[in-house]
Every structure is written in structure tokens, then in C-alpha cells.
Short mmCIF file of C-alpha atoms and ligand atoms in Angstrom, two decimals:
data_model
loop_
_atom_site.label_atom_id
_atom_site.label_comp_id
_atom_site.label_asym_id
_atom_site.label_seq_id
_atom_site.Cartn_x
_atom_site.Cartn_y
_atom_site.Cartn_z
CA MET A 1272 -72.22 -42.54 -85.20
CA LYS A 1273 -71.58 -44.75 -88.19
CA VAL A 1274 -72.39 -43.78 -91.79
CA VAL A 1275 -71.99 -46.17 -94.74
CA SER A 1276 -71.46 -44.51 -98.13
CA VAL A 1277 -72.49 -46.69 -101.06
CA VAL A 1278 -70.77 -45.73 -104.33
CA GLY A 1279 -70.00 -47.52 -107.59
CA ALA A 1280 -69.63 -45.22 -110.58
CA ARG A 1281 -67.21 -42.44 -111.49
CA PRO A 1282 -69.42 -39.39 -110.67
CA GLN A 1283 -70.13 -40.82 -107.25
CA LEU A 1284 -66.44 -40.94 -106.45
CA VAL A 1285 -66.13 -37.19 -107.11
CA LYS A 1286 -68.99 -36.59 -104.67
CA LEU A 1287 -67.56 -39.04 -102.15
CA ALA A 1288 -64.21 -37.18 -101.97
CA PRO A 1289 -65.44 -34.11 -100.05
CA ILE A 1290 -67.76 -36.23 -97.89
CA ALA A 1291 -64.90 -38.57 -96.89
CA ALA A 1292 -62.70 -35.54 -96.14
CA ALA A 1293 -65.45 -33.93 -94.03
CA PHE A 1294 -65.91 -37.13 -91.99
CA ALA A 1295 -62.16 -37.49 -91.51
CA GLY A 1296 -62.12 -34.51 -89.20
CA THR A 1297 -64.83 -35.91 -86.91
CA GLY A 1298 -65.01 -38.75 -84.43
CA HIS A 1299 -67.68 -40.42 -86.54
CA ARG A 1300 -67.09 -43.66 -88.42
CA HIS A 1301 -67.41 -43.46 -92.22
CA VAL A 1302 -67.43 -46.80 -94.07
CA ILE A 1303 -67.04 -46.84 -97.85
CA VAL A 1304 -68.73 -49.61 -99.83
CA HIS A 1305 -67.89 -49.78 -103.56
CA THR A 1306 -70.32 -51.88 -105.60
CA GLY A 1307 -67.81 -52.30 -108.42
CA GLN A 1308 -70.23 -50.96 -111.07
CA HIS A 1309 -67.22 -49.17 -112.53
CA TYR A 1310 -64.08 -51.27 -112.44
CA ASP A 1311 -61.71 -49.82 -115.07
CA ALA A 1312 -58.83 -47.99 -113.39
CA ASP A 1313 -59.70 -44.88 -115.50
CA LEU A 1314 -63.21 -44.79 -114.05
CA SER A 1315 -62.51 -45.81 -110.46
CA ASP A 1316 -58.97 -46.22 -109.02
CA VAL A 1317 -57.63 -42.90 -110.32
CA PHE A 1318 -60.38 -41.07 -108.47
CA PHE A 1319 -59.44 -42.71 -105.16
CA THR A 1320 -55.78 -41.90 -105.60
CA GLY A 1321 -56.23 -38.51 -107.28
CA LEU A 1322 -58.77 -37.19 -104.84
CA GLY A 1323 -57.21 -38.70 -101.73
CA ILE A 1324 -60.20 -40.91 -100.90
CA PRO A 1325 -59.49 -43.76 -98.47
CA ALA A 1326 -59.64 -47.17 -100.16
CA PRO A 1327 -63.09 -48.78 -99.95
CA ASP A 1328 -63.70 -50.81 -96.79
CA VAL A 1329 -65.75 -53.27 -98.84
CA HIS A 1330 -65.65 -53.92 -102.60
CA LEU A 1331 -68.52 -55.93 -104.02
CA GLY A 1332 -67.10 -56.41 -107.54
CA ILE A 1333 -70.48 -56.58 -109.33
CA GLY A 1334 -69.29 -55.22 -112.70
CA SER A 1335 -71.40 -54.58 -115.81
CA GLY A 1336 -74.69 -56.09 -116.94
CA SER A 1337 -78.22 -55.21 -117.94
CA HIS A 1338 -79.90 -52.69 -115.61
CA GLY A 1339 -81.81 -55.39 -113.80
CA ALA A 1340 -78.85 -57.74 -113.50
CA GLN A 1341 -76.51 -54.98 -112.33
CA THR A 1342 -78.97 -53.43 -109.85
CA GLY A 1343 -79.99 -56.87 -108.59
CA ALA A 1344 -76.41 -58.05 -108.13
CA ALA A 1345 -75.57 -54.92 -106.15
CA LEU A 1346 -78.72 -55.28 -104.04
CA ALA A 1347 -78.00 -58.93 -103.22
CA ALA A 1348 -74.37 -58.18 -102.39
CA LEU A 1349 -75.23 -55.15 -100.24
CA ASP A 1350 -77.78 -56.90 -98.02
CA PRO A 1351 -75.29 -58.83 -95.85
CA VAL A 1352 -72.83 -55.92 -95.75
CA LEU A 1353 -75.41 -53.47 -94.42
CA ALA A 1354 -76.83 -56.12 -92.10
CA ALA A 1355 -73.38 -56.59 -90.56
CA GLU A 1356 -72.56 -52.87 -90.35
CA ARG A 1357 -75.98 -51.72 -89.02
CA PRO A 1358 -75.04 -48.04 -89.63
CA ASP A 1359 -76.96 -45.05 -88.35
CA TRP A 1360 -77.23 -43.83 -91.93
CA VAL A 1361 -76.74 -45.34 -95.36
CA LEU A 1362 -75.69 -42.53 -97.69
CA VAL A 1363 -76.37 -43.00 -101.39
CA TYR A 1364 -75.19 -40.63 -104.14
CA GLY A 1365 -76.71 -39.38 -107.38
CA ASP A 1366 -78.65 -41.51 -109.82
CA THR A 1367 -76.86 -44.67 -110.88
CA ASN A 1368 -77.92 -48.29 -110.56
CA SER A 1369 -75.67 -48.48 -107.47
CA THR A 1370 -77.65 -45.60 -105.90
CA LEU A 1371 -80.95 -47.42 -106.28
CA ALA A 1372 -79.51 -50.71 -105.02
CA GLY A 1373 -78.10 -48.98 -101.93
CA ALA A 1374 -81.41 -47.28 -101.16
CA LEU A 1375 -83.42 -50.48 -101.62
CA SER A 1376 -81.12 -52.63 -99.51
CA ALA A 1377 -81.18 -50.06 -96.71
CA VAL A 1378 -84.88 -49.36 -96.67
CA LYS A 1379 -85.80 -53.04 -96.66
CA GLN A 1380 -83.59 -53.54 -93.62
CA HIS A 1381 -85.16 -50.53 -91.86
CA LEU A 1382 -81.86 -48.71 -91.96
CA PRO A 1383 -82.19 -44.91 -92.32
CA VAL A 1384 -81.15 -43.88 -95.81
CA ALA A 1385 -80.05 -40.43 -96.96
CA HIS A 1386 -79.90 -39.45 -100.63
CA LEU A 1387 -77.20 -36.99 -101.64
CA GLU A 1388 -78.09 -34.96 -104.74
CA ALA A 1389 -81.81 -35.49 -104.18
CA GLY A 1390 -84.53 -33.76 -106.17
CA LEU A 1391 -82.88 -33.57 -109.59
CA ARG A 1392 -85.29 -34.22 -112.41
CA SER A 1393 -84.99 -34.38 -116.20
CA PHE A 1394 -88.67 -35.41 -116.55
CA ASN A 1395 -87.39 -37.74 -119.28
CA ARG A 1396 -88.56 -41.23 -118.43
CA ARG A 1397 -86.38 -42.71 -121.22
CA MET A 1398 -83.34 -42.06 -119.01
CA PRO A 1399 -82.33 -44.88 -116.65
CA GLU A 1400 -81.03 -42.22 -114.25
CA GLU A 1401 -84.46 -40.59 -114.00
CA HIS A 1402 -86.04 -43.81 -112.64
CA ASN A 1403 -83.14 -44.19 -110.23
CA ARG A 1404 -83.53 -40.64 -108.90
CA VAL A 1405 -87.27 -40.72 -108.43
CA LEU A 1406 -87.32 -44.18 -106.82
CA THR A 1407 -84.41 -43.34 -104.53
CA ASP A 1408 -85.94 -40.05 -103.41
CA HIS A 1409 -89.20 -41.74 -102.52
CA ALA A 1410 -87.46 -44.55 -100.63
CA ALA A 1411 -85.11 -42.30 -98.64
CA ASP A 1412 -85.66 -40.86 -95.17
CA LEU A 1413 -83.52 -37.80 -95.70
CA LEU A 1414 -83.19 -35.91 -98.98
CA LEU A 1415 -80.06 -33.78 -99.26
CA ALA A 1416 -80.75 -31.37 -102.13
CA PRO A 1417 -78.10 -29.41 -104.01
CA THR A 1418 -80.26 -26.53 -105.30
CA GLU A 1419 -83.44 -24.54 -104.69
CA GLU A 1420 -84.82 -26.05 -107.89
CA ALA A 1421 -84.26 -29.57 -106.50
CA MET A 1422 -86.07 -28.51 -103.30
CA ARG A 1423 -89.02 -27.35 -105.42
CA HIS A 1424 -89.18 -30.71 -107.23
CA LEU A 1425 -89.17 -32.58 -103.93
CA ALA A 1426 -91.89 -30.33 -102.50
CA ALA A 1427 -94.01 -30.93 -105.63
CA GLU A 1428 -93.77 -34.67 -104.98
CA GLY A 1429 -94.85 -34.30 -101.34
CA LEU A 1430 -91.31 -34.82 -99.98
CA ALA A 1431 -90.65 -31.37 -98.46
CA ALA A 1432 -90.64 -32.56 -94.85
CA ARG A 1433 -87.75 -34.94 -95.53
CA SER A 1434 -85.74 -32.48 -97.62
CA ARG A 1435 -82.77 -30.32 -96.64
CA LEU A 1436 -80.96 -27.81 -98.84
CA VAL A 1437 -77.24 -28.43 -98.32
CA GLY A 1438 -75.69 -27.20 -101.60
CA ASP A 1439 -73.75 -29.22 -104.14
CA VAL A 1440 -70.75 -31.25 -102.98
CA MET A 1441 -69.36 -31.16 -106.52
CA VAL A 1442 -68.60 -27.50 -105.96
CA ASP A 1443 -66.46 -28.48 -102.97
CA ALA A 1444 -64.55 -30.99 -105.12
CA CYS A 1445 -64.28 -28.87 -108.28
CA LEU A 1446 -63.15 -25.57 -106.76
CA GLY A 1447 -60.57 -27.22 -104.51
CA VAL A 1448 -59.00 -29.04 -107.46
CA ARG A 1449 -59.24 -25.91 -109.66
CA ASP A 1450 -57.18 -23.96 -107.15
CA THR A 1451 -54.48 -26.65 -107.10
CA VAL A 1452 -54.44 -26.79 -110.92
CA LEU A 1453 -54.21 -23.00 -111.24
CA ALA A 1454 -51.35 -22.95 -108.71
CA GLY A 1455 -49.50 -25.35 -111.03
CA GLY A 1456 -49.67 -28.24 -108.60
CA HIS A 1457 -50.62 -30.95 -111.04
CA VAL A 1458 -49.30 -33.06 -113.87
CA PRO A 1459 -50.50 -31.72 -117.27
CA PRO A 1460 -53.56 -33.68 -118.46
CA ALA A 1461 -53.07 -36.56 -120.88
CA LEU A 1462 -55.09 -34.99 -123.68
CA PRO A 1463 -55.60 -37.09 -126.80
CA GLU A 1464 -52.79 -37.26 -129.31
CA GLY A 1465 -53.17 -34.43 -131.83
CA ILE A 1466 -54.49 -31.90 -129.31
CA ASP A 1467 -52.14 -28.96 -128.77
CA PRO A 1468 -52.92 -27.71 -125.24
CA ASP A 1469 -51.69 -24.23 -126.18
CA ALA A 1470 -53.96 -23.92 -129.23
CA PRO A 1471 -57.77 -23.58 -129.14
CA TYR A 1472 -59.60 -26.90 -128.71
CA LEU A 1473 -62.95 -28.17 -127.51
CA LEU A 1474 -63.27 -30.84 -124.84
CA ALA A 1475 -66.04 -33.42 -125.39
CA THR A 1476 -67.59 -36.47 -123.74
CA LEU A 1477 -70.44 -38.68 -124.89
CA HIS A 1478 -71.68 -41.64 -122.90
CA ARG A 1479 -75.41 -41.52 -122.12
CA ALA A 1480 -77.45 -44.54 -123.14
CA GLU A 1481 -79.88 -42.27 -125.03
CA ASN A 1482 -77.00 -41.03 -127.18
CA THR A 1483 -74.87 -44.13 -127.62
CA ASP A 1484 -77.26 -47.08 -127.88
CA ASP A 1485 -79.12 -46.12 -131.08
CA PRO A 1486 -76.61 -46.44 -133.97
CA ALA A 1487 -78.26 -43.74 -136.11
CA ARG A 1488 -78.21 -41.23 -133.26
CA LEU A 1489 -74.66 -42.08 -132.24
CA ASP A 1490 -73.47 -41.71 -135.84
CA ALA A 1491 -75.22 -38.34 -136.21
CA LEU A 1492 -73.63 -36.99 -133.03
CA VAL A 1493 -70.14 -38.26 -133.91
CA THR A 1494 -70.52 -36.75 -137.40
CA ALA A 1495 -71.55 -33.41 -135.90
CA LEU A 1496 -68.54 -33.39 -133.56
CA ALA A 1497 -66.20 -34.44 -136.38
CA GLY A 1498 -67.43 -31.52 -138.51
CA LEU A 1499 -66.52 -28.80 -135.99
CA PRO A 1500 -63.91 -26.21 -137.03
CA LEU A 1501 -61.69 -26.74 -133.95
CA PRO A 1502 -59.90 -29.89 -132.78
CA VAL A 1503 -62.21 -31.82 -130.44
CA ALA A 1504 -60.62 -33.81 -127.59
CA LEU A 1505 -63.16 -36.62 -127.14
CA LEU A 1506 -62.46 -38.38 -123.84
CA ALA A 1507 -64.11 -41.67 -124.65
CA HIS A 1508 -66.03 -43.54 -121.93
CA PRO A 1509 -65.82 -47.34 -122.37
CA ARG A 1510 -69.52 -47.44 -123.15
CA LEU A 1511 -68.96 -45.13 -126.16
CA LEU A 1512 -66.03 -47.24 -127.39
CA ALA A 1513 -68.09 -50.45 -126.97
CA ARG A 1514 -71.16 -49.12 -128.80
CA ALA A 1515 -69.15 -47.50 -131.61
CA GLU A 1516 -67.32 -50.75 -132.23
CA GLN A 1517 -70.50 -52.79 -132.03
CA HIS A 1518 -72.23 -50.56 -134.61
CA GLY A 1519 -69.17 -50.11 -136.84
CA ILE A 1520 -69.02 -46.35 -136.23
CA LYS A 1521 -65.58 -44.79 -136.68
CA LEU A 1522 -64.76 -42.23 -133.97
CA ALA A 1523 -61.36 -40.97 -135.13
CA ARG A 1524 -62.36 -38.73 -138.02
CA GLY A 1525 -62.49 -35.05 -138.95
CA ALA A 1526 -61.90 -32.79 -135.94
CA LEU A 1527 -62.12 -35.65 -133.47
CA ARG A 1528 -59.08 -36.75 -131.47
CA ILE A 1529 -59.87 -39.72 -129.27
CA GLY A 1530 -58.44 -40.14 -125.78
CA ARG A 1531 -59.09 -41.93 -122.53
CA PRO A 1532 -61.19 -40.61 -119.68
CA LEU A 1533 -59.10 -38.30 -117.48
CA PRO A 1534 -58.55 -38.34 -113.75
CA TYR A 1535 -60.36 -35.52 -111.98
CA ALA A 1536 -57.52 -32.97 -111.85
CA GLY A 1537 -56.76 -33.74 -115.50
CA MET A 1538 -60.38 -33.12 -116.40
CA VAL A 1539 -60.42 -29.79 -114.56
CA ALA A 1540 -57.18 -28.76 -116.29
CA GLY A 1541 -58.53 -29.97 -119.63
CA VAL A 1542 -61.69 -27.84 -119.21
CA LEU A 1543 -59.68 -24.79 -118.10
CA GLY A 1544 -57.46 -25.16 -121.18
CA ALA A 1545 -60.42 -25.55 -123.58
CA VAL A 1546 -62.40 -22.92 -125.48
CA GLY A 1547 -65.54 -24.79 -124.54
CA VAL A 1548 -67.11 -28.11 -123.63
CA VAL A 1549 -69.51 -30.33 -125.60
CA THR A 1550 -71.03 -33.12 -123.55
CA ASP A 1551 -74.00 -35.17 -122.41
CA SER A 1552 -72.61 -35.55 -118.87
CA GLY A 1553 -74.46 -33.88 -116.00
CA GLY A 1554 -71.33 -33.39 -113.94
CA LEU A 1555 -69.30 -31.89 -116.79
CA GLN A 1556 -72.05 -29.34 -117.61
CA LYS A 1557 -71.74 -28.07 -114.09
CA GLU A 1558 -67.95 -28.24 -113.99
CA ALA A 1559 -67.81 -26.14 -117.18
CA TYR A 1560 -70.10 -23.60 -115.50
CA LEU A 1561 -68.04 -23.53 -112.31
CA LEU A 1562 -64.83 -23.17 -114.30
CA GLY A 1563 -66.20 -20.46 -116.56
CA ARG A 1564 -66.20 -22.29 -119.91
CA PRO A 1565 -69.24 -22.30 -122.24
CA CYS A 1566 -70.93 -25.70 -122.51
CA THR A 1567 -73.01 -27.22 -125.30
CA THR A 1568 -75.14 -30.13 -124.10
CA LEU A 1569 -76.17 -32.88 -126.49
CA ARG A 1570 -79.50 -33.51 -124.79
CA PRO A 1571 -83.03 -32.09 -124.93
CA GLU A 1572 -83.07 -31.23 -121.23
CA THR A 1573 -80.81 -30.81 -118.24
CA GLU A 1574 -81.07 -31.56 -114.52
CA TRP A 1575 -78.93 -28.46 -113.97
CA PRO A 1576 -81.06 -25.68 -115.52
CA GLU A 1577 -79.11 -23.04 -113.56
CA THR A 1578 -76.24 -23.56 -116.04
CA LEU A 1579 -78.47 -22.30 -118.88
CA THR A 1580 -78.52 -18.77 -117.44
CA ASP A 1581 -77.07 -16.17 -119.83
CA GLY A 1582 -76.14 -18.90 -122.33
CA TRP A 1583 -73.35 -20.49 -120.26
CA ASN A 1584 -74.90 -23.80 -121.28
CA ILE A 1585 -76.97 -24.39 -124.46
CA LEU A 1586 -79.02 -27.54 -125.13
CA VAL A 1587 -78.56 -28.92 -128.65
CA PRO A 1588 -80.17 -32.37 -128.82
CA GLN A 1589 -79.96 -32.60 -132.63
CA PRO A 1590 -76.88 -30.69 -133.88
CA GLN A 1591 -77.46 -31.88 -137.44
CA GLU A 1592 -80.82 -30.06 -137.52
CA ARG A 1593 -79.13 -26.70 -136.85
CA GLY A 1594 -77.08 -26.77 -140.05
CA ALA A 1595 -73.29 -26.91 -139.97
CA PRO A 1596 -72.51 -23.15 -139.70
CA ALA A 1597 -75.00 -22.52 -136.84
CA TRP A 1598 -73.86 -25.66 -135.00
CA ALA A 1599 -70.21 -24.64 -135.31
CA GLU A 1600 -71.02 -21.14 -134.09
CA ILE A 1601 -72.80 -22.48 -130.99
CA ALA A 1602 -70.16 -25.04 -130.07
CA THR A 1603 -67.24 -22.66 -130.48
CA ARG A 1604 -68.87 -19.55 -129.00
CA ALA A 1605 -66.96 -17.38 -126.55
CA ALA A 1606 -67.76 -17.35 -122.84
CA PRO A 1607 -70.68 -15.01 -122.06
CA ALA A 1608 -69.77 -11.67 -120.55
CA ALA A 1609 -72.35 -12.12 -117.77
CA GLN A 1610 -71.12 -12.94 -114.27
CA ARG A 1611 -72.16 -16.32 -112.92
CA GLY A 1612 -74.04 -16.59 -109.66
CA GLU A 1613 -73.61 -19.28 -106.98
CA PRO A 1614 -76.67 -21.48 -107.57
CA TYR A 1615 -74.76 -24.59 -106.41
CA GLY A 1616 -73.67 -23.20 -103.06
CA ASP A 1617 -70.49 -22.00 -101.46
CA GLY A 1618 -68.22 -25.07 -101.61
CA ARG A 1619 -68.99 -26.16 -98.05
CA ALA A 1620 -71.81 -28.58 -98.82
CA ALA A 1621 -69.97 -31.66 -97.50
CA GLN A 1622 -69.56 -30.17 -94.03
CA ARG A 1623 -73.27 -29.37 -94.06
CA VAL A 1624 -74.12 -32.94 -95.07
CA VAL A 1625 -72.06 -34.35 -92.21
CA ALA A 1626 -73.65 -31.88 -89.77
CA VAL A 1627 -77.17 -32.81 -90.88
CA LEU A 1628 -76.46 -36.56 -90.70
CA THR A 1629 -74.89 -36.32 -87.27
CA GLY A 1630 -77.69 -34.07 -85.99
CA GLU A 1631 -75.33 -31.16 -85.32
CA HIS A 1632 -77.15 -28.95 -87.80
CA PRO A 1633 -80.74 -29.30 -88.88
CA GLY A 1634 -79.99 -27.93 -92.40
CA SER A 1635 -82.25 -25.54 -94.24
CA THR A 1636 -85.64 -26.71 -95.36
CA GLY A 1637 -85.39 -24.18 -98.15
C1 UD1 B 791 -73.24 -45.07 -115.33
C2 UD1 B 791 -74.49 -44.37 -114.81
C3 UD1 B 791 -74.56 -42.96 -115.36
C4 UD1 B 791 -73.29 -42.19 -115.11
C5 UD1 B 791 -72.12 -42.99 -115.66
C6 UD1 B 791 -70.82 -42.27 -115.40
C7 UD1 B 791 -76.39 -45.95 -114.48
C8 UD1 B 791 -77.72 -46.34 -114.97
N1 UD1 B 791 -75.71 -45.05 -115.26
O1 UD1 B 791 -73.37 -45.18 -116.73
O2 UD1 B 791 -75.64 -42.28 -114.73
O3 UD1 B 791 -73.37 -40.93 -115.76
O4 UD1 B 791 -72.10 -44.29 -115.02
O5 UD1 B 791 -69.78 -42.84 -116.08
O6 UD1 B 791 -75.97 -46.39 -113.44
N2 UD1 B 791 -67.75 -50.28 -118.78
C9 UD1 B 791 -66.44 -50.62 -118.82
N3 UD1 B 791 -65.68 -50.45 -117.70
C10 UD1 B 791 -66.20 -49.98 -116.54
C11 UD1 B 791 -67.56 -49.64 -116.49
C12 UD1 B 791 -68.32 -49.79 -117.64
O7 UD1 B 791 -65.92 -51.06 -119.83
O8 UD1 B 791 -65.45 -49.80 -115.55
C13 UD1 B 791 -68.56 -50.40 -120.01
C14 UD1 B 791 -69.25 -51.75 -120.14
O9 UD1 B 791 -69.34 -52.02 -121.52
C15 UD1 B 791 -70.62 -51.46 -119.60
C16 UD1 B 791 -70.85 -50.04 -120.08
O10 UD1 B 791 -69.58 -49.41 -120.00
O11 UD1 B 791 -71.60 -52.34 -120.04
C17 UD1 B 791 -71.85 -49.25 -119.29
O12 UD1 B 791 -71.47 -49.25 -117.90
P1 UD1 B 791 -72.59 -49.00 -116.79
O13 UD1 B 791 -71.96 -49.00 -115.45
O14 UD1 B 791 -73.75 -49.93 -117.00
O15 UD1 B 791 -73.19 -47.58 -117.10
P2 UD1 B 791 -72.47 -46.22 -117.56
O16 UD1 B 791 -72.77 -46.00 -118.97
O17 UD1 B 791 -71.06 -46.15 -117.11
#
């Protein structure tokens, strides 16, 4: 059997790592196609090297652009690649423009397409990722869902028959790397200058279009982070740097210490070393939960509502409306005493995905 994985952006590479490893132990052929949506070494290459992912078999080099231009370029470039490969499955990951392009190219060539991380919903149609998720789920033949909640969303949209609960492959990636980090088998993370790893700090990221593209909103969020009473290691995505510069918004002020995005092991170590996390990233909300650090999410909703249990994650879409003392108290709060459950599975999701794709395991229909 041949499976083509289509990836393109940083979070997809984290999900690809356990899938590639699970395929490596089988006689099945796994072909990796990178659209090139992310091209900076910080957002792409370091994940291949750091997570031991084989180099992509095909790199399409599409780069940045408007949503239409980027999705269209990936779609046009994927058509001949998938036509030549004629895989048994095209596997697409998550909710980026590369995900939608992969699903569209496959479905129009009558190639079976499976969507990993199916069924997530924010119900916020302002998010580009929400369109990508919904459209991909409805185009795909097989929906590989990470959680019970995702299974419920798929059932509500009439997609239950195509859905399988496999668990979350990010657990596989995160817990494996955590164990290596805790065993001391890693280089200390390159935290921003001015962050003392042995003193309390917060780790922050900010990159969503809804938070970075409107200058007033971006300025309000940066001001809120800058006003926190602990040093804040802000690992700046290129989109944040580009928008801040474009709008004349200074990032390096107050509590903020600006650094580059970290490789995966560095990120895990950075979270483990932090008092808490402040972010608008879906993946980081979940990593904070898995690693036992409180998370404050700069969004009105989350696709990972399980993280909200017992206050492990708190949604604060408008920090400035809380007032400085209350905002500081939330962002710097201690980890809840409550034990966390295992809503994202047992860390063996990738093996289950491979078994479902290869027909060796039917998967659970929830
Ligand atoms: C994309 C995904 C988002 C995911 C994020 C992870 C979509 C719609 N969004 O958002 O779901 O959470 O990846 O990082 O697909 N840029 C660079 N170098 C790069 C890549 C991007 O400088 O290697 C800059 C460019 O200015 C570009 C901007 O970042 O225009 C946005 O990049 P893009 O790939 O469009 O979306 P992300 O914001 O990264």
C-alpha cells in the first residue's frame, strides 16, 4: 500500500513525525509531499531534523501569498504529483491552506483522502482554519478524529459513517519528546535574551490572523503581554514580526523579551521551564495541558475544549477588559491541583492511524 502525506506548515510537521515513524516499521510505502507553505528554517527544516522525519520526497516550494493564491498554487502543484503517485490514500493534516489543497486535489482525481485531526470546530467563521477544516472534512473519505468531542461534531454534520476515533497524534509526539527532555537528552532551548531559565517566566506565542492583522487588536494584545509582572518569552512567528513592523507596533517593551520560534524539543523544554503559557496557538494550548502548565488563550473559543477542564486553560480574548490586576492574576496563576485526564488518547494514535489506513484495524466509530 502507498500513502502520500501532504504537509506544508509547522504544526503539520509535528503531526507527521509520529505518522512517519509508525509507517517506517511497516512494509507500506509512505511518501511525503511538502507544499512549501512554510519555508523558513525555523518553521520547517528544524522539525524534520529535530523530530527525525525523513526529508520530503517532493517539495513544491509554493511559499506565501493570499489565501486564494497560496491554496491555488498548492492545488495546481499537487495535481501532477498525486496523478503520478496514484496512492491508495492521500493523508492530509489539520486545518491549513495546504490541508485544503491536498484534499481538493485528491478528491478531484478520485483518490481516497483521509483527514487527520478531523472534526475540530471553533464555530468561528472569521478563522481561515475553520473553513479549511469544514471543507476538508466534507471532502474526505475517512475522518480520523482525535477526540470524542470531534466525533460528536462530525456526527452532527452527518459524517459519522466516515469517522474513526484514533486519538491525537500530537500526544505521541509531545510525550516522547518530553521524556527525552526530562532525561536531559537535549540542548537547552534558545530562549529570548533577557529570560533567565532558572527564574519564573511565561512563554508566549501570537500568530493568528484574527489577532495580528488588525493593528488596534494587535497593539492591545502586545500591550497586555508587556504589562505582565513576569518576564514574557515571546517566540515570534514571522507573521507577527511582519504585521508588527507593517503597523509600527513595537514588540520589545515592558515584560516582553522577543525571540525566534523554537524547534520542537526546545518548545517542550521552554514550556516545562515556564510558570505558564499565553498563546493563540491550538497546538501550544494542548502541549501546555499535556505538560502540566496552565495556559491562557488569547481567543474567544478553542477547538480543544478539554483543556478548559479545572482551569488548566482559560480563554481571555480581551485581556485589557479584565483590568491589569485581574489579567496578571490569570496569566501568572499556579497550575490547578486537579489531576488531568487523558482526553487526547494514550500516545499511540499514529499506530492506530496506520492500522486504519492499511485496513488492519477498523478503528473505533466512537
Ligand atoms: C499557518 C496556518 C495556521 C497555523 C500556522 C502555524 C493557514 C490558513 N494558517 O498560518 O493554521 O497555525 O500556519 O504556524 O494555513 N512567513 C514567513 N516564513 C514562512 C512562512 C510564513 O515569513 O516560512 C510569513 C509570511 O509573511 C506570510 C505569513 O508569515 O505571509 C503567514 O504565513 P502563512 O503560511 O500564510 O500562514 P501562517 O500565519 O503561518
